[in-house]
Amino acid sequence: MKHVRRAVRTFLSAALAGVLLTGCGILKGAREGGRDTVVMDMQSAADRADAMLDATIKAVVPEIQWAHYVTTVGSCDVSRRRKVMTIISEQRRGNFLGVIERFWKKSGYKITAVRQSKERPAIFAQSRDGFGISLVFGNQGQATFEVATPCVQKSEVSDPKTKPNGLEYPLGEIPAPNVRSDFWSAEAVVPTPSPKVGASG
């Protein structure tokens, strides 16, 4: 009977290990402090980065158009980037940054830095699982989102699966923002001073 119980325990342990070793690119890592750790591979981390970017862009209302930018693959990390093709006017950049900051905080991300700049403002945050995410305004007022993964298990990395909601450009030929939005592209209108009461013509 003892042999039977021992065989059952061995089978269950092997089955559990098989679950950890398979599916979605999740791999079983080395034992640390007597516990098995599970780590992502680079493809899974890239997919997680894409999901973070999808959710962030979806949170922007009214909707903005965007295009994929370069993916950088390091020795154990991946960076995904997207360019915003909607024109964000200088007067609306504060609104845009505010929407993103509130969504990131709601998502449990920690705001790590904010760059106060009229022409090139930026905001940086980090998720609980160590993914860095940023929004940076750069040349010609173009906003760029980026997610940098932590160091993970090395693997091949495929192109993002999410399709842009506008035109697709070759990575080296993405133009300056060229999509107008009634809200995001609007410039502040200076109100006309009201005439003083009792003033004569």
PDB file of C-alpha atoms in Angstrom:
ATOM      1  CA  MET A   1       0.000   0.000   0.000  1.00  0.00           C
ATOM      2  CA  LYS A   2       2.857   2.370   0.826  1.00  0.00           C
ATOM      3  CA  HIS A   3       4.289   1.752  -2.623  1.00  0.00           C
ATOM      4  CA  VAL A   4       0.957   2.656  -4.199  1.00  0.00           C
ATOM      5  CA  ARG A   5       0.681   5.930  -2.246  1.00  0.00           C
ATOM      6  CA  ARG A   6       4.273   6.799  -3.122  1.00  0.00           C
ATOM      7  CA  ALA A   7       3.578   6.120  -6.813  1.00  0.00           C
ATOM      8  CA  VAL A   8       0.470   8.344  -6.727  1.00  0.00           C
ATOM      9  CA  ARG A   9       2.414  11.201  -5.122  1.00  0.00           C
ATOM     10  CA  THR A  10       5.155  10.829  -7.725  1.00  0.00           C
ATOM     11  CA  PHE A  11       2.599  10.924 -10.549  1.00  0.00           C
ATOM     12  CA  LEU A  12       0.870  14.052  -9.184  1.00  0.00           C
ATOM     13  CA  SER A  13       4.193  15.836  -8.705  1.00  0.00           C
ATOM     14  CA  ALA A  14       5.199  15.038 -12.273  1.00  0.00           C
ATOM     15  CA  ALA A  15       1.841  16.236 -13.596  1.00  0.00           C
ATOM     16  CA  LEU A  16       2.136  19.519 -11.702  1.00  0.00           C
ATOM     17  CA  ALA A  17       5.646  20.054 -13.019  1.00  0.00           C
ATOM     18  CA  GLY A  18       4.345  19.424 -16.533  1.00  0.00           C
ATOM     19  CA  VAL A  19       1.749  22.175 -16.099  1.00  0.00           C
ATOM     20  CA  LEU A  20       4.434  24.629 -15.067  1.00  0.00           C
ATOM     21  CA  LEU A  21       6.646  23.679 -17.965  1.00  0.00           C
ATOM     22  CA  THR A  22       4.078  24.029 -20.718  1.00  0.00           C
ATOM     23  CA  GLY A  23       1.660  26.533 -22.195  1.00  0.00           C
ATOM     24  CA  CYS A  24       1.880  30.246 -22.943  1.00  0.00           C
ATOM     25  CA  GLY A  25       5.660  30.310 -22.794  1.00  0.00           C
ATOM     26  CA  ILE A  26       5.767  30.021 -19.016  1.00  0.00           C
ATOM     27  CA  LEU A  27       8.758  28.013 -17.847  1.00  0.00           C
ATOM     28  CA  LYS A  28       9.723  26.488 -14.525  1.00  0.00           C
ATOM     29  CA  GLY A  29      12.713  28.265 -13.046  1.00  0.00           C
ATOM     30  CA  ALA A  30      15.377  27.348 -10.534  1.00  0.00           C
ATOM     31  CA  ARG A  31      14.597  26.705  -6.906  1.00  0.00           C
ATOM     32  CA  GLU A  32      15.044  29.771  -4.732  1.00  0.00           C
ATOM     33  CA  GLY A  33      14.719  29.537  -0.969  1.00  0.00           C
ATOM     34  CA  GLY A  34      13.317  26.037  -1.295  1.00  0.00           C
ATOM     35  CA  ARG A  35      10.529  27.126  -3.698  1.00  0.00           C
ATOM     36  CA  ASP A  36      10.120  26.637  -7.439  1.00  0.00           C
ATOM     37  CA  THR A  37       9.889  29.947  -9.281  1.00  0.00           C
ATOM     38  CA  VAL A  38       8.101  30.449 -12.590  1.00  0.00           C
ATOM     39  CA  VAL A  39       9.436  32.934 -15.097  1.00  0.00           C
ATOM     40  CA  MET A  40       8.234  34.268 -18.434  1.00  0.00           C
ATOM     41  CA  ASP A  41      10.078  33.785 -21.657  1.00  0.00           C
ATOM     42  CA  MET A  42      10.724  36.749 -23.977  1.00  0.00           C
ATOM     43  CA  GLN A  43       7.709  36.022 -26.187  1.00  0.00           C
ATOM     44  CA  SER A  44       5.356  35.928 -23.201  1.00  0.00           C
ATOM     45  CA  ALA A  45       6.883  39.149 -21.895  1.00  0.00           C
ATOM     46  CA  ALA A  46       6.399  40.778 -25.313  1.00  0.00           C
ATOM     47  CA  ASP A  47       2.759  39.653 -25.316  1.00  0.00           C
ATOM     48  CA  ARG A  48       2.323  41.133 -21.843  1.00  0.00           C
ATOM     49  CA  ALA A  49       3.859  44.408 -23.079  1.00  0.00           C
ATOM     50  CA  ASP A  50       1.462  44.451 -26.036  1.00  0.00           C
ATOM     51  CA  ALA A  51      -1.492  43.932 -23.685  1.00  0.00           C
ATOM     52  CA  MET A  52      -0.337  46.837 -21.504  1.00  0.00           C
ATOM     53  CA  LEU A  53      -0.117  49.083 -24.568  1.00  0.00           C
ATOM     54  CA  ASP A  54      -3.507  47.895 -25.864  1.00  0.00           C
ATOM     55  CA  ALA A  55      -5.192  48.676 -22.546  1.00  0.00           C
ATOM     56  CA  THR A  56      -3.495  52.071 -22.185  1.00  0.00           C
ATOM     57  CA  ILE A  57      -4.444  53.254 -25.671  1.00  0.00           C
ATOM     58  CA  LYS A  58      -7.987  51.929 -25.262  1.00  0.00           C
ATOM     59  CA  ALA A  59      -8.348  54.082 -22.142  1.00  0.00           C
ATOM     60  CA  VAL A  60      -7.912  57.267 -24.197  1.00  0.00           C
ATOM     61  CA  VAL A  61     -11.241  58.898 -25.097  1.00  0.00           C
ATOM     62  CA  PRO A  62     -11.786  60.257 -27.722  1.00  0.00           C
ATOM     63  CA  GLU A  63      -9.936  57.504 -29.593  1.00  0.00           C
ATOM     64  CA  ILE A  64      -6.464  58.158 -31.005  1.00  0.00           C
ATOM     65  CA  GLN A  65      -4.790  56.572 -34.016  1.00  0.00           C
ATOM     66  CA  TRP A  66      -1.449  54.840 -33.593  1.00  0.00           C
ATOM     67  CA  ALA A  67       1.166  52.814 -35.470  1.00  0.00           C
ATOM     68  CA  HIS A  68       3.657  50.150 -34.396  1.00  0.00           C
ATOM     69  CA  TYR A  69       7.214  51.401 -33.934  1.00  0.00           C
ATOM     70  CA  VAL A  70      10.429  49.428 -33.488  1.00  0.00           C
ATOM     71  CA  THR A  71      10.710  46.411 -31.196  1.00  0.00           C
ATOM     72  CA  THR A  72      14.062  46.142 -29.436  1.00  0.00           C
ATOM     73  CA  VAL A  73      15.226  42.680 -28.358  1.00  0.00           C
ATOM     74  CA  GLY A  74      18.082  42.500 -25.858  1.00  0.00           C
ATOM     75  CA  SER A  75      19.873  39.527 -24.352  1.00  0.00           C
ATOM     76  CA  CYS A  76      16.975  38.854 -21.959  1.00  0.00           C
ATOM     77  CA  ASP A  77      14.499  41.722 -22.396  1.00  0.00           C
ATOM     78  CA  VAL A  78      12.134  43.229 -24.969  1.00  0.00           C
ATOM     79  CA  SER A  79      10.868  46.764 -25.631  1.00  0.00           C
ATOM     80  CA  ARG A  80       7.657  47.403 -27.562  1.00  0.00           C
ATOM     81  CA  ARG A  81       6.840  50.878 -28.926  1.00  0.00           C
ATOM     82  CA  ARG A  82       3.910  52.640 -30.573  1.00  0.00           C
ATOM     83  CA  LYS A  83       3.723  56.074 -32.195  1.00  0.00           C
ATOM     84  CA  VAL A  84       0.598  58.191 -31.818  1.00  0.00           C
ATOM     85  CA  MET A  85      -0.511  59.440 -35.237  1.00  0.00           C
ATOM     86  CA  THR A  86      -3.193  61.744 -33.853  1.00  0.00           C
ATOM     87  CA  ILE A  87      -2.094  65.354 -33.497  1.00  0.00           C
ATOM     88  CA  ILE A  88      -2.031  66.217 -29.790  1.00  0.00           C
ATOM     89  CA  SER A  89      -1.961  70.003 -29.608  1.00  0.00           C
ATOM     90  CA  GLU A  90       0.269  71.757 -27.109  1.00  0.00           C
ATOM     91  CA  GLN A  91      -2.869  72.892 -25.300  1.00  0.00           C
ATOM     92  CA  ARG A  92      -4.150  69.315 -24.960  1.00  0.00           C
ATOM     93  CA  ARG A  93      -0.944  67.591 -23.838  1.00  0.00           C
ATOM     94  CA  GLY A  94      -1.765  68.135 -20.178  1.00  0.00           C
ATOM     95  CA  ASN A  95      -5.170  66.487 -20.666  1.00  0.00           C
ATOM     96  CA  PHE A  96      -3.565  63.576 -22.504  1.00  0.00           C
ATOM     97  CA  LEU A  97      -0.921  63.002 -19.844  1.00  0.00           C
ATOM     98  CA  GLY A  98      -3.596  63.236 -17.148  1.00  0.00           C
ATOM     99  CA  VAL A  99      -5.730  60.535 -18.783  1.00  0.00           C
ATOM    100  CA  ILE A 100      -2.730  58.218 -19.008  1.00  0.00           C
ATOM    101  CA  GLU A 101      -1.535  58.884 -15.459  1.00  0.00           C
ATOM    102  CA  ARG A 102      -4.971  58.206 -13.990  1.00  0.00           C
ATOM    103  CA  PHE A 103      -5.326  54.960 -15.950  1.00  0.00           C
ATOM    104  CA  TRP A 104      -1.886  53.738 -14.929  1.00  0.00           C
ATOM    105  CA  LYS A 105      -2.570  54.452 -11.261  1.00  0.00           C
ATOM    106  CA  LYS A 106      -5.939  52.688 -11.545  1.00  0.00           C
ATOM    107  CA  SER A 107      -4.115  49.714 -13.073  1.00  0.00           C
ATOM    108  CA  GLY A 108      -1.804  49.508 -10.062  1.00  0.00           C
ATOM    109  CA  TYR A 109       1.258  50.968 -11.764  1.00  0.00           C
ATOM    110  CA  LYS A 110       3.637  53.115  -9.756  1.00  0.00           C
ATOM    111  CA  ILE A 111       4.457  56.509 -11.270  1.00  0.00           C
ATOM    112  CA  THR A 112       8.255  56.692 -11.142  1.00  0.00           C
ATOM    113  CA  ALA A 113       8.964  60.025 -12.856  1.00  0.00           C
ATOM    114  CA  VAL A 114       7.280  62.962 -14.569  1.00  0.00           C
ATOM    115  CA  ARG A 115       9.094  65.310 -16.924  1.00  0.00           C
ATOM    116  CA  GLN A 116       7.656  68.792 -16.785  1.00  0.00           C
ATOM    117  CA  SER A 117       8.346  70.332 -20.179  1.00  0.00           C
ATOM    118  CA  LYS A 118       6.270  72.521 -22.460  1.00  0.00           C
ATOM    119  CA  GLU A 119       7.524  70.880 -25.650  1.00  0.00           C
ATOM    120  CA  ARG A 120       8.646  67.391 -24.515  1.00  0.00           C
ATOM    121  CA  PRO A 121       6.673  66.334 -21.445  1.00  0.00           C
ATOM    122  CA  ALA A 122       6.823  62.697 -20.357  1.00  0.00           C
ATOM    123  CA  ILE A 123       5.586  60.289 -17.712  1.00  0.00           C
ATOM    124  CA  PHE A 124       7.145  57.012 -16.567  1.00  0.00           C
ATOM    125  CA  ALA A 125       5.644  54.170 -14.514  1.00  0.00           C
ATOM    126  CA  GLN A 126       6.235  50.570 -13.497  1.00  0.00           C
ATOM    127  CA  SER A 127       3.884  47.623 -13.060  1.00  0.00           C
ATOM    128  CA  ARG A 128       3.965  45.369 -10.022  1.00  0.00           C
ATOM    129  CA  ASP A 129       5.700  42.659 -12.051  1.00  0.00           C
ATOM    130  CA  GLY A 130       8.552  44.915 -13.134  1.00  0.00           C
ATOM    131  CA  PHE A 131       7.456  46.139 -16.570  1.00  0.00           C
ATOM    132  CA  GLY A 132       8.379  49.754 -17.262  1.00  0.00           C
ATOM    133  CA  ILE A 133       5.902  51.836 -19.271  1.00  0.00           C
ATOM    134  CA  SER A 134       6.297  55.384 -20.539  1.00  0.00           C
ATOM    135  CA  LEU A 135       4.657  58.130 -22.584  1.00  0.00           C
ATOM    136  CA  VAL A 136       7.066  60.638 -24.122  1.00  0.00           C
ATOM    137  CA  PHE A 137       6.354  63.622 -26.367  1.00  0.00           C
ATOM    138  CA  GLY A 138       9.178  64.086 -28.833  1.00  0.00           C
ATOM    139  CA  ASN A 139       9.974  65.599 -32.199  1.00  0.00           C
ATOM    140  CA  GLN A 140       7.104  67.577 -33.785  1.00  0.00           C
ATOM    141  CA  GLY A 141       4.938  66.870 -30.759  1.00  0.00           C
ATOM    142  CA  GLN A 142       4.611  63.161 -31.520  1.00  0.00           C
ATOM    143  CA  ALA A 143       3.703  60.993 -28.552  1.00  0.00           C
ATOM    144  CA  THR A 144       5.388  57.592 -28.184  1.00  0.00           C
ATOM    145  CA  PHE A 145       4.342  54.790 -25.842  1.00  0.00           C
ATOM    146  CA  GLU A 146       6.944  52.232 -24.778  1.00  0.00           C
ATOM    147  CA  VAL A 147       6.952  49.153 -22.543  1.00  0.00           C
ATOM    148  CA  ALA A 148      10.267  47.652 -21.434  1.00  0.00           C
ATOM    149  CA  THR A 149      10.128  44.154 -19.981  1.00  0.00           C
ATOM    150  CA  PRO A 150      12.232  42.866 -17.099  1.00  0.00           C
ATOM    151  CA  CYS A 151      14.923  40.273 -17.785  1.00  0.00           C
ATOM    152  CA  VAL A 152      13.213  36.977 -18.633  1.00  0.00           C
ATOM    153  CA  GLN A 153      13.930  33.551 -20.116  1.00  0.00           C
ATOM    154  CA  LYS A 154      15.541  33.887 -23.551  1.00  0.00           C
ATOM    155  CA  SER A 155      13.385  32.912 -26.540  1.00  0.00           C
ATOM    156  CA  GLU A 156      12.441  33.995 -30.034  1.00  0.00           C
ATOM    157  CA  VAL A 157      10.157  37.048 -30.293  1.00  0.00           C
ATOM    158  CA  SER A 158       7.537  37.495 -33.007  1.00  0.00           C
ATOM    159  CA  ASP A 159       5.973  40.694 -34.301  1.00  0.00           C
ATOM    160  CA  PRO A 160       3.019  42.173 -32.372  1.00  0.00           C
ATOM    161  CA  LYS A 161      -0.342  40.602 -33.204  1.00  0.00           C
ATOM    162  CA  THR A 162      -2.438  43.723 -32.584  1.00  0.00           C
ATOM    163  CA  LYS A 163      -3.277  45.610 -35.770  1.00  0.00           C
ATOM    164  CA  PRO A 164      -2.989  49.431 -35.765  1.00  0.00           C
ATOM    165  CA  ASN A 165      -6.299  51.283 -35.990  1.00  0.00           C
ATOM    166  CA  GLY A 166      -4.976  53.432 -38.837  1.00  0.00           C
ATOM    167  CA  LEU A 167      -2.454  53.190 -41.655  1.00  0.00           C
ATOM    168  CA  GLU A 168       0.478  50.786 -41.354  1.00  0.00           C
ATOM    169  CA  TYR A 169       3.853  52.377 -42.094  1.00  0.00           C
ATOM    170  CA  PRO A 170       7.292  50.850 -42.637  1.00  0.00           C
ATOM    171  CA  LEU A 171       9.125  51.329 -39.329  1.00  0.00           C
ATOM    172  CA  GLY A 172      11.613  53.817 -40.770  1.00  0.00           C
ATOM    173  CA  GLU A 173       8.975  55.844 -42.579  1.00  0.00           C
ATOM    174  CA  ILE A 174       6.503  56.808 -39.859  1.00  0.00           C
ATOM    175  CA  PRO A 175       5.588  60.465 -40.485  1.00  0.00           C
ATOM    176  CA  ALA A 176       4.843  63.199 -37.991  1.00  0.00           C
ATOM    177  CA  PRO A 177       1.326  63.093 -36.501  1.00  0.00           C
ATOM    178  CA  ASN A 178      -1.128  63.647 -39.362  1.00  0.00           C
ATOM    179  CA  VAL A 179      -4.561  62.662 -38.028  1.00  0.00           C
ATOM    180  CA  ARG A 180      -6.720  65.477 -36.732  1.00  0.00           C
ATOM    181  CA  SER A 181      -9.076  65.084 -33.778  1.00  0.00           C
ATOM    182  CA  ASP A 182     -11.766  67.606 -32.892  1.00  0.00           C
ATOM    183  CA  PHE A 183     -10.692  67.272 -29.260  1.00  0.00           C
ATOM    184  CA  TRP A 184      -7.021  66.253 -29.098  1.00  0.00           C
ATOM    185  CA  SER A 185      -5.898  68.537 -31.912  1.00  0.00           C
ATOM    186  CA  ALA A 186      -7.830  71.567 -30.700  1.00  0.00           C
ATOM    187  CA  GLU A 187      -5.974  74.693 -29.728  1.00  0.00           C
ATOM    188  CA  ALA A 188      -7.163  76.918 -26.916  1.00  0.00           C
ATOM    189  CA  VAL A 189      -9.217  79.885 -28.042  1.00  0.00           C
ATOM    190  CA  VAL A 190      -8.435  83.184 -26.356  1.00  0.00           C
ATOM    191  CA  PRO A 191     -11.788  84.688 -25.307  1.00  0.00           C
ATOM    192  CA  THR A 192     -12.679  88.147 -26.554  1.00  0.00           C
ATOM    193  CA  PRO A 193     -12.739  90.660 -23.676  1.00  0.00           C
ATOM    194  CA  SER A 194     -16.263  91.735 -22.765  1.00  0.00           C
ATOM    195  CA  PRO A 195     -16.995  95.474 -23.122  1.00  0.00           C
ATOM    196  CA  LYS A 196     -17.042  97.371 -19.844  1.00  0.00           C
ATOM    197  CA  VAL A 197     -20.462  98.135 -18.480  1.00  0.00           C
ATOM    198  CA  GLY A 198     -21.368 101.781 -19.128  1.00  0.00           C
ATOM    199  CA  ALA A 199     -18.614 102.281 -21.670  1.00  0.00           C
ATOM    200  CA  SER A 200     -19.619 104.632 -24.416  1.00  0.00           C
ATOM    201  CA  GLY A 201     -18.910 104.088 -28.078  1.00  0.00           C
TER     202      GLY A 201
END
